[in-house]
Coordinates of C-alpha atoms in Angstrom, one line a residue:
M1 CA -59.2 -81.7 30.3
M2 CA -61.6 -81.8 33.2
G3 CA -58.7 -81.8 35.6
N4 CA -57.1 -78.8 34.0
K5 CA -60.4 -76.9 34.2
K6 CA -60.7 -77.7 38.0
N7 CA -57.1 -76.5 38.5
L8 CA -57.7 -73.1 36.9
P9 CA -57.1 -70.1 39.2
K10 CA -60.3 -68.6 40.6
E11 CA -59.8 -65.3 38.6
Y12 CA -60.1 -67.3 35.3
T13 CA -63.4 -69.1 36.1
F14 CA -66.7 -68.2 34.4
R15 CA -68.4 -67.6 37.7
H16 CA -65.8 -65.2 38.9
N17 CA -66.0 -63.2 35.7
L18 CA -69.8 -63.4 35.3
N19 CA -70.3 -59.7 35.9
G20 CA -67.8 -58.9 33.1
Y21 CA -69.5 -61.3 30.7
L22 CA -72.9 -59.6 31.5
L23 CA -71.4 -56.2 30.8
I24 CA -70.1 -57.1 27.3
A25 CA -73.2 -59.2 26.5
P26 CA -75.1 -56.2 25.0
A27 CA -72.2 -55.3 22.7
L28 CA -71.9 -59.0 21.6
L29 CA -75.6 -59.1 20.8
A30 CA -75.3 -55.9 18.9
I31 CA -72.4 -57.3 16.8
L32 CA -74.4 -60.5 16.2
A33 CA -77.5 -58.6 15.1
L34 CA -75.8 -55.8 13.1
S35 CA -72.7 -57.5 11.6
I36 CA -72.6 -61.3 11.8
Y37 CA -76.3 -62.0 10.9
P38 CA -76.3 -59.6 7.9
L39 CA -73.0 -61.1 6.7
L40 CA -74.3 -64.6 6.8
Q41 CA -77.6 -63.5 5.3
G42 CA -75.8 -61.9 2.4
I43 CA -73.7 -65.0 1.8
A44 CA -76.9 -67.1 1.7
I45 CA -78.6 -64.7 -0.7
S46 CA -75.6 -64.9 -3.1
F47 CA -76.6 -68.6 -3.8
L48 CA -80.2 -67.6 -4.6
N49 CA -82.1 -66.3 -7.6
Y50 CA -83.1 -63.0 -5.9
D51 CA -83.8 -60.7 -8.8
M52 CA -86.5 -58.3 -7.5
T53 CA -87.4 -57.2 -11.1
R54 CA -88.7 -60.8 -11.6
S55 CA -90.2 -61.4 -8.2
N56 CA -93.2 -63.1 -9.8
A57 CA -91.1 -65.7 -11.6
P58 CA -91.7 -69.3 -10.3
N59 CA -87.9 -69.7 -9.6
F60 CA -87.6 -66.5 -7.6
G61 CA -85.8 -67.2 -4.3
T62 CA -84.7 -70.7 -5.3
F63 CA -81.2 -72.1 -4.8
V64 CA -79.0 -71.6 -7.9
G65 CA -75.7 -72.7 -6.5
L66 CA -72.7 -70.9 -8.0
R67 CA -74.6 -69.5 -11.0
N68 CA -74.4 -65.9 -9.7
Y69 CA -70.7 -66.2 -9.4
A70 CA -70.3 -67.7 -12.8
V71 CA -72.3 -64.8 -14.3
I72 CA -70.1 -62.3 -12.5
F73 CA -66.9 -63.5 -14.0
A74 CA -68.4 -63.8 -17.5
N75 CA -69.6 -60.1 -17.3
P76 CA -67.2 -57.7 -19.0
K77 CA -68.5 -54.8 -16.9
Y78 CA -67.5 -56.6 -13.8
I79 CA -64.0 -57.4 -15.2
Q80 CA -63.7 -53.7 -16.0
S81 CA -64.7 -52.8 -12.4
V82 CA -62.0 -55.1 -11.1
S83 CA -59.4 -53.5 -13.3
N84 CA -60.6 -50.0 -12.3
S85 CA -60.4 -51.1 -8.6
V86 CA -56.8 -52.1 -9.0
V87 CA -55.9 -48.9 -10.7
W88 CA -57.9 -46.8 -8.2
T89 CA -56.3 -48.5 -5.2
L90 CA -52.7 -48.6 -6.4
V91 CA -52.5 -45.1 -7.9
N92 CA -54.2 -43.6 -4.8
L93 CA -52.0 -45.6 -2.5
A94 CA -48.7 -44.7 -4.2
A95 CA -49.6 -41.0 -4.4
Q96 CA -50.9 -40.8 -0.9
V97 CA -47.9 -42.6 0.6
G98 CA -45.4 -40.3 -1.2
L99 CA -47.3 -37.1 -0.4
A100 CA -48.1 -38.0 3.2
L101 CA -44.4 -38.9 3.8
V102 CA -43.2 -35.5 2.4
V103 CA -45.8 -33.6 4.4
A104 CA -45.1 -35.5 7.6
L105 CA -41.3 -34.9 7.2
V106 CA -41.9 -31.2 6.8
L107 CA -44.4 -31.0 9.8
N108 CA -41.9 -32.9 11.9
E109 CA -39.3 -30.2 11.6
R110 CA -39.1 -27.4 14.2
L111 CA -41.1 -24.8 12.4
R112 CA -42.6 -21.6 13.7
G113 CA -46.4 -22.2 13.8
R114 CA -46.0 -25.9 13.4
G115 CA -49.2 -26.6 15.3
L116 CA -51.2 -24.4 13.0
F117 CA -49.7 -26.1 9.9
R118 CA -50.6 -29.5 11.3
T119 CA -54.1 -28.4 11.9
V120 CA -54.5 -27.0 8.4
A121 CA -53.0 -30.2 6.9
L122 CA -55.8 -32.2 8.7
L123 CA -58.7 -30.1 7.4
P124 CA -59.3 -32.1 4.2
W125 CA -59.7 -35.3 6.1
A126 CA -62.1 -33.6 8.6
I127 CA -64.4 -32.2 5.8
P128 CA -67.4 -34.5 5.1
A129 CA -67.2 -36.5 1.9
A130 CA -70.4 -34.9 0.5
I131 CA -68.9 -31.4 0.9
S132 CA -65.6 -32.5 -0.6
A133 CA -67.4 -34.0 -3.6
L134 CA -69.5 -30.8 -4.2
T135 CA -66.3 -28.7 -3.9
F136 CA -64.4 -30.7 -6.6
S137 CA -67.5 -30.8 -8.8
A138 CA -67.4 -27.0 -8.8
L139 CA -63.6 -27.0 -9.4
Y140 CA -64.0 -29.4 -12.4
D141 CA -67.0 -27.4 -13.8
T142 CA -66.5 -26.6 -17.5
K143 CA -67.8 -23.0 -17.1
I144 CA -66.7 -21.8 -13.7
G145 CA -64.2 -24.5 -12.6
I146 CA -60.9 -23.1 -11.5
F147 CA -58.9 -25.8 -13.3
N148 CA -60.3 -24.9 -16.6
V149 CA -59.9 -21.2 -16.0
I150 CA -56.2 -21.5 -15.1
L151 CA -55.4 -23.9 -17.9
L152 CA -57.2 -21.7 -20.4
E153 CA -55.3 -18.6 -19.2
L154 CA -52.0 -20.5 -19.4
G155 CA -52.8 -21.7 -22.9
V156 CA -52.5 -25.4 -21.9
I157 CA -56.0 -26.1 -23.3
E158 CA -57.9 -24.4 -26.1
A159 CA -61.4 -25.3 -24.8
P160 CA -62.9 -26.2 -21.4
V161 CA -62.5 -29.9 -20.5
S162 CA -65.3 -31.9 -19.0
W163 CA -63.0 -33.6 -16.4
L164 CA -65.7 -35.8 -14.9
G165 CA -67.6 -36.4 -18.1
N166 CA -64.6 -37.6 -20.2
I167 CA -63.6 -41.2 -20.3
S168 CA -59.9 -40.4 -20.3
T169 CA -60.0 -37.8 -17.5
A170 CA -62.7 -39.0 -15.2
M171 CA -60.6 -41.5 -13.2
P172 CA -57.6 -39.2 -12.8
A173 CA -59.9 -36.4 -11.7
V174 CA -61.6 -38.6 -9.1
I175 CA -58.2 -39.9 -7.9
V176 CA -56.9 -36.3 -7.4
A177 CA -60.0 -35.5 -5.4
N178 CA -59.5 -38.5 -3.2
I179 CA -55.8 -37.9 -2.7
W180 CA -56.6 -34.4 -1.4
K181 CA -59.3 -35.8 0.9
S182 CA -57.5 -38.9 2.3
T183 CA -53.8 -38.2 2.4
P184 CA -54.0 -36.5 5.9
F185 CA -55.2 -39.9 7.3
L186 CA -52.0 -41.5 6.3
M187 CA -49.9 -38.5 7.1
I188 CA -51.0 -38.7 10.8
F189 CA -49.7 -42.3 11.1
I190 CA -46.3 -41.4 9.6
L191 CA -46.0 -38.2 11.7
A192 CA -46.7 -40.3 14.8
A193 CA -44.0 -42.7 13.8
L194 CA -41.5 -39.9 13.2
Q195 CA -42.2 -38.5 16.7
G196 CA -40.8 -41.8 18.0
V197 CA -37.4 -41.3 16.4
S198 CA -34.9 -39.9 18.8
H199 CA -33.4 -36.5 17.9
D200 CA -30.1 -37.7 19.5
M201 CA -29.7 -40.1 16.6
Y202 CA -29.9 -37.2 14.1
E203 CA -27.5 -35.1 16.1
S204 CA -25.0 -37.9 16.3
A205 CA -25.3 -38.5 12.5
S206 CA -24.8 -34.8 11.8
I207 CA -21.7 -34.7 13.9
D208 CA -20.4 -37.7 11.9
G209 CA -21.0 -35.6 8.7
A210 CA -24.2 -37.4 7.5
G211 CA -26.3 -35.1 5.3
K212 CA -30.1 -35.0 5.2
V213 CA -30.4 -37.7 2.5
K214 CA -28.2 -40.2 4.4
R215 CA -30.1 -39.4 7.7
F216 CA -33.4 -40.1 5.9
F217 CA -32.3 -43.5 4.5
Y218 CA -30.2 -44.7 7.4
I219 CA -32.1 -43.3 10.4
T220 CA -35.6 -42.2 9.5
M221 CA -36.7 -45.0 7.2
P222 CA -35.4 -47.9 9.3
N223 CA -37.1 -46.5 12.4
I224 CA -40.5 -45.9 10.8
K225 CA -40.7 -48.7 8.2
E226 CA -42.7 -51.1 10.4
P227 CA -45.4 -48.7 11.6
M228 CA -45.5 -47.2 8.1
A229 CA -46.1 -50.6 6.5
V230 CA -49.0 -51.2 8.9
A231 CA -50.4 -47.8 8.0
V232 CA -50.0 -48.4 4.3
I233 CA -52.0 -51.7 4.5
L234 CA -54.7 -50.0 6.6
N235 CA -54.8 -47.2 4.1
A236 CA -55.1 -49.7 1.2
I237 CA -58.2 -51.2 2.9
S238 CA -59.6 -47.7 3.3
I239 CA -59.0 -46.8 -0.3
F240 CA -60.5 -50.1 -1.6
N241 CA -63.5 -49.5 0.6
N242 CA -64.0 -45.9 -0.5
F243 CA -67.4 -45.8 -2.1
N244 CA -68.3 -42.1 -1.5
A245 CA -65.4 -40.6 -3.5
I246 CA -66.5 -42.1 -6.8
W247 CA -70.3 -42.4 -6.3
L248 CA -70.7 -38.7 -5.3
L249 CA -68.6 -37.4 -8.2
T250 CA -69.3 -39.7 -11.2
K251 CA -71.6 -42.6 -10.0
G252 CA -69.1 -44.9 -11.8
G253 CA -69.4 -43.2 -15.2
P254 CA -68.9 -42.1 -17.8
L255 CA -69.4 -45.5 -19.6
N256 CA -68.2 -47.4 -16.4
S257 CA -64.8 -45.7 -16.7
T258 CA -64.7 -45.1 -12.9
E259 CA -66.8 -48.1 -11.9
I260 CA -65.1 -50.0 -9.1
M261 CA -66.2 -53.2 -7.4
Y262 CA -68.1 -51.3 -4.6
T263 CA -70.0 -49.0 -6.9
Y264 CA -70.8 -52.0 -9.2
A265 CA -72.2 -54.0 -6.3
Y266 CA -74.3 -51.0 -5.1
R267 CA -75.6 -50.5 -8.7
Q268 CA -76.6 -54.1 -9.0
A269 CA -78.4 -54.1 -5.7
F270 CA -80.1 -50.7 -5.4
V271 CA -80.4 -49.6 -9.0
D272 CA -81.0 -52.8 -10.9
H273 CA -82.4 -54.6 -7.8
K274 CA -80.5 -57.9 -8.6
F275 CA -79.9 -58.7 -4.9
G276 CA -78.6 -62.3 -5.4
Y277 CA -76.1 -61.1 -8.0
A278 CA -75.1 -58.1 -5.9
A279 CA -74.7 -60.3 -2.9
A280 CA -72.3 -62.5 -4.8
V281 CA -70.2 -59.5 -5.8
S282 CA -70.2 -58.3 -2.2
V283 CA -68.9 -61.7 -1.0
I284 CA -66.0 -61.4 -3.4
I285 CA -65.3 -57.9 -2.0
F286 CA -65.5 -59.3 1.5
L287 CA -62.9 -62.0 0.6
V288 CA -60.5 -59.3 -0.8
I289 CA -60.9 -57.2 2.4
A290 CA -60.5 -60.3 4.5
V291 CA -57.1 -61.0 2.9
L292 CA -56.0 -57.4 3.4
T293 CA -57.2 -57.5 7.0
V294 CA -55.3 -60.7 7.8
I295 CA -52.1 -59.1 6.4
Y296 CA -52.8 -56.0 8.6
V297 CA -53.3 -58.1 11.7
K298 CA -50.2 -60.1 11.1
M299 CA -48.2 -56.9 10.6
I300 CA -49.5 -55.5 13.9
G301 CA -48.5 -58.7 15.6
A302 CA -45.1 -58.7 14.0
D303 CA -44.6 -55.0 15.0
K304 CA -45.5 -55.8 18.6
D305 CA -43.2 -58.8 18.7
G306 CA -40.4 -56.7 17.4
R307 CA -40.8 -54.2 20.2

């Protein structure tokens, strides 16, 4: 091993690259201080009795092993939050992928004013989450909300519906709001992939008599499936991580019907002040995100190898 190090080219030695290491040192220190240390501290707290409402108790801050994790999986509210997280992620993902694909295909056509349409399609994503939440709160309002006004005029409903205050409608209402806000993010990825498909392939297929449907399944999808798969995984991580959409509209209510794992962890930490328990929930969330991230990284690697 020592011989191998001595035989390294000069440009690979530590001394030759010392200036480069010094330049990235502040960034590395910032990552250690703002990311790695809090992560390790959070994992450590998850094994402690860290209930701030009982800070005077003699066992406060003591090591409790896996007790916090055992309590988590025995709590029906947590199980409900897991179930809600699955529904929230899958429904959002399916709807966003379908809608983003349709919009991207339309905006990829040679339309007059295509640049303007692309800009307008991006506006929901550019609007801050707080403004988006306030907008949909007004749209869902039982008195002045446009949804209730239209449905009442059409005779679909007989009385105004409390979309965000009803157990059966709260989750669909929040999902609709998030679809509107987040779909442009995925649409941009798909549109970028479509830009890489040669128009010569479409022209050749048209000459051979292939219609739009065949061109979509035999030319478009095979050419965008890999970058689209990467974008879908990245979007799944973003949806699972989306705390603002639910907290700003319903705060996990009513009766925990929109409580997902992120809002549940936040509530345990900053509302109930059970930091040890909340840290354990956060570690579980971290593991889920880690799995999705590994899949994402492997997909990126496979995509590069394929090219």
